Coordinates of C-alpha atoms in Angstrom, one line a residue:
M1 CA 2.2 34.8 47.8
K2 CA 0.4 36.5 45.0
D3 CA 2.5 39.7 44.8
G4 CA 5.7 41.1 46.2
M5 CA 4.0 42.7 49.2
S6 CA 1.2 40.6 50.7
G7 CA 1.0 37.1 52.0
P8 CA -1.3 34.8 53.9
I9 CA -2.0 34.6 57.6
L10 CA -0.6 31.5 59.3
L11 CA -2.6 30.4 62.4
L12 CA -1.0 27.8 64.5
G13 CA -3.6 26.0 66.6
Q14 CA -7.0 24.6 65.6
H15 CA -9.0 23.4 68.6
G16 CA -8.0 25.5 71.5
Q17 CA -10.3 28.1 73.0
V18 CA -8.6 31.1 71.5
A19 CA -7.6 29.3 68.2
R20 CA -11.2 28.4 67.4
E21 CA -12.4 32.0 67.8
L22 CA -9.4 33.3 65.8
Q23 CA -10.3 31.3 62.8
R24 CA -13.5 33.4 62.3
E25 CA -11.9 36.7 63.2
L26 CA -8.7 36.5 61.2
S27 CA -10.5 35.3 58.0
T28 CA -11.7 38.9 57.6
L29 CA -8.1 40.1 57.2
G30 CA -7.0 38.0 54.3
E31 CA -6.2 34.5 53.2
L32 CA -6.0 32.3 56.3
V33 CA -4.0 29.1 56.6
V34 CA -4.8 27.1 59.7
V35 CA -2.2 24.5 60.8
G36 CA -2.4 22.1 63.8
R37 CA -1.5 18.6 64.6
T38 CA -3.8 17.7 61.7
P39 CA -4.1 19.6 58.4
G40 CA -6.5 22.5 58.8
P41 CA -8.3 24.9 56.4
G42 CA -6.2 26.2 53.6
A43 CA -3.3 23.9 54.5
P44 CA -3.7 20.5 52.8
G45 CA -0.9 18.2 53.9
L46 CA 0.6 20.6 56.4
Q47 CA 0.9 19.7 60.1
A48 CA 2.5 21.5 63.0
D49 CA 3.4 19.9 66.3
L50 CA 4.9 22.4 68.7
A51 CA 6.2 19.5 70.8
R52 CA 8.6 19.1 67.9
P53 CA 9.9 22.6 67.3
D54 CA 12.3 21.5 64.6
T55 CA 9.4 20.7 62.3
L56 CA 8.0 24.3 62.3
T57 CA 10.5 25.9 60.0
A58 CA 9.3 23.7 57.1
V59 CA 5.7 24.7 57.7
V60 CA 6.5 28.5 57.8
D61 CA 8.7 28.2 54.6
A62 CA 5.9 26.3 52.8
V63 CA 3.2 28.9 53.7
R64 CA 5.4 32.0 53.3
P65 CA 3.1 34.1 55.6
A66 CA 3.1 37.8 56.2
L67 CA 1.6 37.2 59.6
I68 CA 2.1 34.3 62.0
V69 CA -0.4 33.9 64.9
N70 CA 0.6 31.3 67.5
A71 CA -2.4 30.2 69.4
A72 CA -1.0 26.8 70.4
A73 CA 0.4 26.2 73.8
Y74 CA 1.0 23.7 76.6
T75 CA -1.5 24.8 79.2
A76 CA -1.6 21.8 81.6
V77 CA -0.4 23.8 84.6
D78 CA -0.1 21.0 87.1
R79 CA 1.1 18.3 84.7
A80 CA 3.9 20.7 83.6
E81 CA 5.6 20.1 86.9
S82 CA 6.4 16.6 85.8
E83 CA 6.6 17.3 82.0
V84 CA 9.2 20.0 82.1
E85 CA 10.8 19.2 78.8
L86 CA 7.5 19.0 76.9
A87 CA 6.3 22.3 78.4
F88 CA 9.5 24.1 77.4
A89 CA 9.5 22.6 74.0
V90 CA 6.0 23.9 73.2
N91 CA 6.0 27.2 75.2
A92 CA 9.6 28.3 74.7
E93 CA 11.5 26.5 72.0
A94 CA 8.6 26.5 69.4
P95 CA 8.0 30.3 69.8
A96 CA 11.8 30.8 69.3
V97 CA 11.7 28.9 66.0
L98 CA 8.6 30.8 64.9
A99 CA 10.3 34.1 65.7
Q100 CA 13.4 33.2 63.7
A101 CA 11.2 32.2 60.8
A102 CA 9.2 35.5 61.1
C103 CA 12.5 37.4 60.8
R104 CA 13.5 35.5 57.7
H105 CA 10.1 36.1 56.0
G106 CA 9.6 39.7 57.1
A107 CA 6.5 38.6 58.9
L108 CA 4.8 39.9 62.1
L109 CA 4.5 37.3 64.9
V110 CA 1.5 37.4 67.3
H111 CA 1.9 35.2 70.4
Y112 CA -0.2 34.7 73.6
S113 CA 1.3 34.5 77.1
T114 CA -0.1 34.5 80.6
D115 CA -0.5 36.1 84.0
Y116 CA 1.5 33.2 85.4
V117 CA 4.8 35.0 84.5
F118 CA 4.2 37.0 87.7
D119 CA 4.4 35.7 91.3
G120 CA 1.1 37.2 92.3
R121 CA 2.4 39.1 95.2
A122 CA 1.7 42.6 93.9
Q123 CA -0.9 45.0 95.4
H124 CA -1.5 46.9 92.1
P125 CA -2.6 45.7 88.6
Y126 CA 0.6 44.4 86.9
R127 CA 2.0 46.5 84.2
E128 CA 3.9 45.1 81.2
D129 CA 7.2 46.4 82.5
D130 CA 6.8 45.0 86.1
A131 CA 9.3 42.4 87.1
T132 CA 8.4 38.8 86.3
A133 CA 8.9 35.9 88.7
P134 CA 7.0 32.8 87.6
Q135 CA 6.4 30.3 90.3
G136 CA 6.0 27.1 88.4
V137 CA 7.2 25.3 85.2
Y138 CA 4.2 26.5 83.2
G139 CA 4.9 30.2 84.0
R140 CA 8.7 29.8 83.5
S141 CA 8.2 28.1 80.1
K142 CA 5.8 30.9 79.0
R143 CA 8.2 33.6 80.1
A144 CA 11.1 31.8 78.3
G145 CA 8.9 32.0 75.1
E146 CA 8.4 35.7 75.6
E147 CA 12.1 36.3 76.0
A148 CA 13.0 34.2 72.9
I149 CA 10.6 36.2 70.7
V150 CA 12.0 39.6 72.0
A151 CA 15.6 38.4 71.5
S152 CA 15.0 37.3 67.9
G153 CA 14.4 40.9 66.8
C154 CA 11.3 40.0 64.8
A155 CA 8.3 42.3 64.7
H156 CA 6.0 40.9 67.4
L157 CA 3.0 41.4 69.6
I158 CA 2.8 39.3 72.8
F159 CA -0.6 39.4 74.4
R160 CA -0.7 38.3 78.0
T161 CA -4.1 37.1 79.1
S162 CA -5.6 35.4 82.1
W163 CA -8.4 33.0 83.3
V164 CA -9.5 32.2 79.7
Y165 CA -12.8 30.6 79.2
G166 CA -15.3 30.1 76.5
L167 CA -18.0 28.0 74.8
H168 CA -15.7 25.2 74.0
G169 CA -13.0 23.1 75.6
Q170 CA -12.1 22.6 79.2
N171 CA -12.4 25.7 81.3
F172 CA -13.7 26.9 84.7
M173 CA -17.1 28.2 83.5
R174 CA -18.0 24.9 81.8
T175 CA -16.7 22.9 84.7
M176 CA -18.8 24.9 87.2
R177 CA -21.9 24.6 85.0
R178 CA -21.5 20.8 84.9
L179 CA -20.7 20.4 88.7
A180 CA -23.7 22.6 89.6
R181 CA -25.9 20.0 88.0
E182 CA -24.2 17.1 89.8
R183 CA -23.3 18.2 93.3
D184 CA -25.2 19.9 96.2
T185 CA -22.1 21.7 97.5
L186 CA -19.2 23.3 95.7
R187 CA -16.0 24.4 97.4
V188 CA -14.2 27.2 95.4
V189 CA -11.0 29.1 96.1
A190 CA -11.7 32.7 97.2
D191 CA -8.2 34.1 97.8
Q192 CA -7.0 34.2 94.2
V193 CA -8.0 37.3 92.2
G194 CA -8.0 37.9 88.5
A195 CA -10.0 38.8 85.4
P196 CA -12.0 36.0 83.7
T197 CA -11.5 36.6 79.9
W198 CA -13.7 35.3 77.2
S199 CA -11.7 33.7 74.4
R200 CA -13.9 35.4 71.7
H201 CA -13.0 38.8 73.1
I202 CA -9.3 37.9 72.9
A203 CA -9.7 36.9 69.3
Q204 CA -11.8 40.0 68.4
A205 CA -9.3 42.3 70.1
T206 CA -6.4 40.6 68.2
A207 CA -8.2 41.2 65.0
Q208 CA -8.9 44.9 65.8
V209 CA -5.2 45.4 66.5
L210 CA -4.1 43.7 63.4
A211 CA -6.6 45.6 61.3
Q212 CA -4.9 48.8 62.4
L213 CA -1.5 47.3 61.2
R214 CA -2.9 46.1 57.9
G215 CA -2.3 48.1 54.7
Q216 CA -5.4 47.0 52.8
P217 CA -9.2 47.2 53.2
A218 CA -10.8 44.0 54.7
G219 CA -11.4 41.3 52.1
Q220 CA -8.7 42.5 49.7
G221 CA -5.7 40.3 49.2
G222 CA -3.6 39.1 52.1
F223 CA -2.0 40.7 55.1
D224 CA 0.4 43.4 53.8
R225 CA 4.0 42.1 54.4
G226 CA 5.7 45.4 54.2
F227 CA 3.2 47.8 55.8
G228 CA 2.0 45.3 58.5
A229 CA 5.4 44.2 59.6
A230 CA 6.7 47.8 59.7
R231 CA 3.8 49.0 61.8
G232 CA 4.1 45.9 63.9
A233 CA 7.8 46.5 64.5
A234 CA 7.0 50.1 65.6
C235 CA 4.5 48.7 68.1
S236 CA 6.4 45.6 69.0
G237 CA 6.2 44.5 72.6
V238 CA 4.1 42.9 75.4
Y239 CA 0.5 43.9 75.9
H240 CA -1.9 42.9 78.6
L241 CA -5.2 41.7 77.1
V242 CA -7.8 40.8 79.7
S243 CA -11.3 41.7 80.7
S244 CA -12.0 44.8 82.7
G245 CA -12.8 44.4 86.4
R246 CA -11.6 41.7 88.8
C247 CA -13.0 38.9 91.0
S248 CA -12.0 35.8 92.9
W249 CA -12.7 32.2 91.6
F250 CA -15.4 32.0 94.2
E251 CA -17.1 35.2 92.9
F252 CA -16.7 33.9 89.4
A253 CA -18.4 30.6 90.3
Q254 CA -21.2 32.5 92.1
A255 CA -21.9 34.6 89.0
I256 CA -21.9 31.5 86.8
I257 CA -24.3 29.6 89.0
A258 CA -26.6 32.5 89.7
H259 CA -27.2 32.9 85.9
Q260 CA -27.6 29.2 85.4
R261 CA -30.1 28.8 88.2
G262 CA -32.4 31.2 86.3
H263 CA -32.5 28.8 83.3
E264 CA -32.5 25.3 84.7
A265 CA -32.9 23.2 87.8
L266 CA -29.6 22.6 89.6
A267 CA -28.4 20.2 92.2
V268 CA -26.1 22.7 93.9
R269 CA -27.4 24.3 97.1
E270 CA -24.3 25.9 98.5
V271 CA -21.1 27.4 97.1
V272 CA -18.4 27.5 99.9
P273 CA -15.4 29.9 99.8
I274 CA -12.1 28.2 100.7
A275 CA -8.4 29.2 100.9
T276 CA -5.9 28.0 98.4
H277 CA -4.2 25.7 100.9
E278 CA -7.5 23.8 101.3
Y279 CA -7.3 22.7 97.7
P280 CA -3.6 21.7 97.2
L281 CA -2.4 21.3 93.7
P282 CA 1.1 20.4 92.3
A283 CA 1.7 23.9 90.8
A284 CA 1.5 27.2 92.7
R285 CA -1.0 29.7 91.4
P286 CA -0.6 33.5 91.6
A287 CA -2.8 34.9 94.3
W288 CA -3.1 38.2 92.4
S289 CA -3.5 38.0 88.6
V290 CA -4.9 41.5 87.9
L291 CA -3.3 43.0 84.8
D292 CA -3.2 46.6 83.8
T293 CA -4.5 47.0 80.2
G294 CA -3.7 50.7 79.8
K295 CA -0.9 50.2 77.3
L296 CA -3.2 48.3 74.9
A297 CA -5.8 51.0 75.2
D298 CA -3.3 53.8 74.7
T299 CA -1.6 52.2 71.8
F300 CA -4.5 50.7 69.9
G301 CA -7.6 52.1 71.5
V302 CA -8.7 48.5 72.5
R303 CA -10.2 47.7 75.9
L304 CA -12.3 44.7 76.7
P305 CA -15.7 44.8 78.5
D306 CA -16.1 44.0 82.1
W307 CA -15.9 40.3 82.9
T308 CA -19.5 40.3 84.1
T309 CA -20.8 41.6 80.8
A310 CA -18.8 39.0 78.9
L311 CA -19.9 36.1 81.2
A312 CA -23.6 37.1 80.6
Q313 CA -23.0 37.0 76.8
V314 CA -21.3 33.6 76.9
Q315 CA -24.0 32.0 79.1
Q316 CA -26.8 33.4 77.0
E317 CA -25.3 31.6 74.0
L318 CA -25.1 28.4 76.0
D319 CA -28.7 28.8 77.1
R320 CA -29.8 29.0 73.5
E321 CA -27.6 26.2 72.2
P322 CA -26.1 24.0 74.9
I323 CA -22.7 22.7 73.9

């Protein structure tokens, strides 16, 4: 830390969909230290394995950040049903340790959560203060992480998002594009509704919010420990951060393939809508994952574009440079 007020930004997570996008966006706010299971930019010798929460305290103490952004998570929804301890270690115990460290260093903690904290039985877009009722291990572990952060008393922003996809990693859009080249028929669930959300938009929105909490112009020094944390404490809470609009997985698949068909020859001839029970999986999914984003817009003036607009932008990038 160069002075008594500012400090670096610690980003936990390197290769995940959101973490990759955050590395570019957060670097505009100050010194960025990226730590994952292997040492990252700005962090020679530092490693963070959220499966071992007890190791995180030493990482935070070494970096002495003014801002901690946790973009690492256990996201294997079905495997979580048989890896309960690991899911809770990464999604609940690790955030608790980070929250305690944030308190000790006077840092602001940013954390990402999920629509899976809800049971999916609502008939209106979920608000942040609606009752949670996660159906599976993944959702319960993420909700436990939220509760631990709030209980710690640290300045925090918890962003719940949904149906995340992007240019990299394993996600629904990339899977559909691959299968459309390989199969003549695709069967896609049509009775689950949510908002597909581009990982880059999540990162950009995060940076927009943090810029408002920052006490210095972009490119000067680090994230302001006193000003940023104080503003963060005043705004502490849960915020829904998803694209505008809504669709089913079936409609999402149709939109992906319709665009793709205009740019390449595909094997797929038919996309068939099916019910959830026709594609059984170990973990239950919320049938309704639509989240109300009014609180984020009212507090920070941030609202993401419609999911169709985002999808077109992502696929145009893939058309230019297939990944």
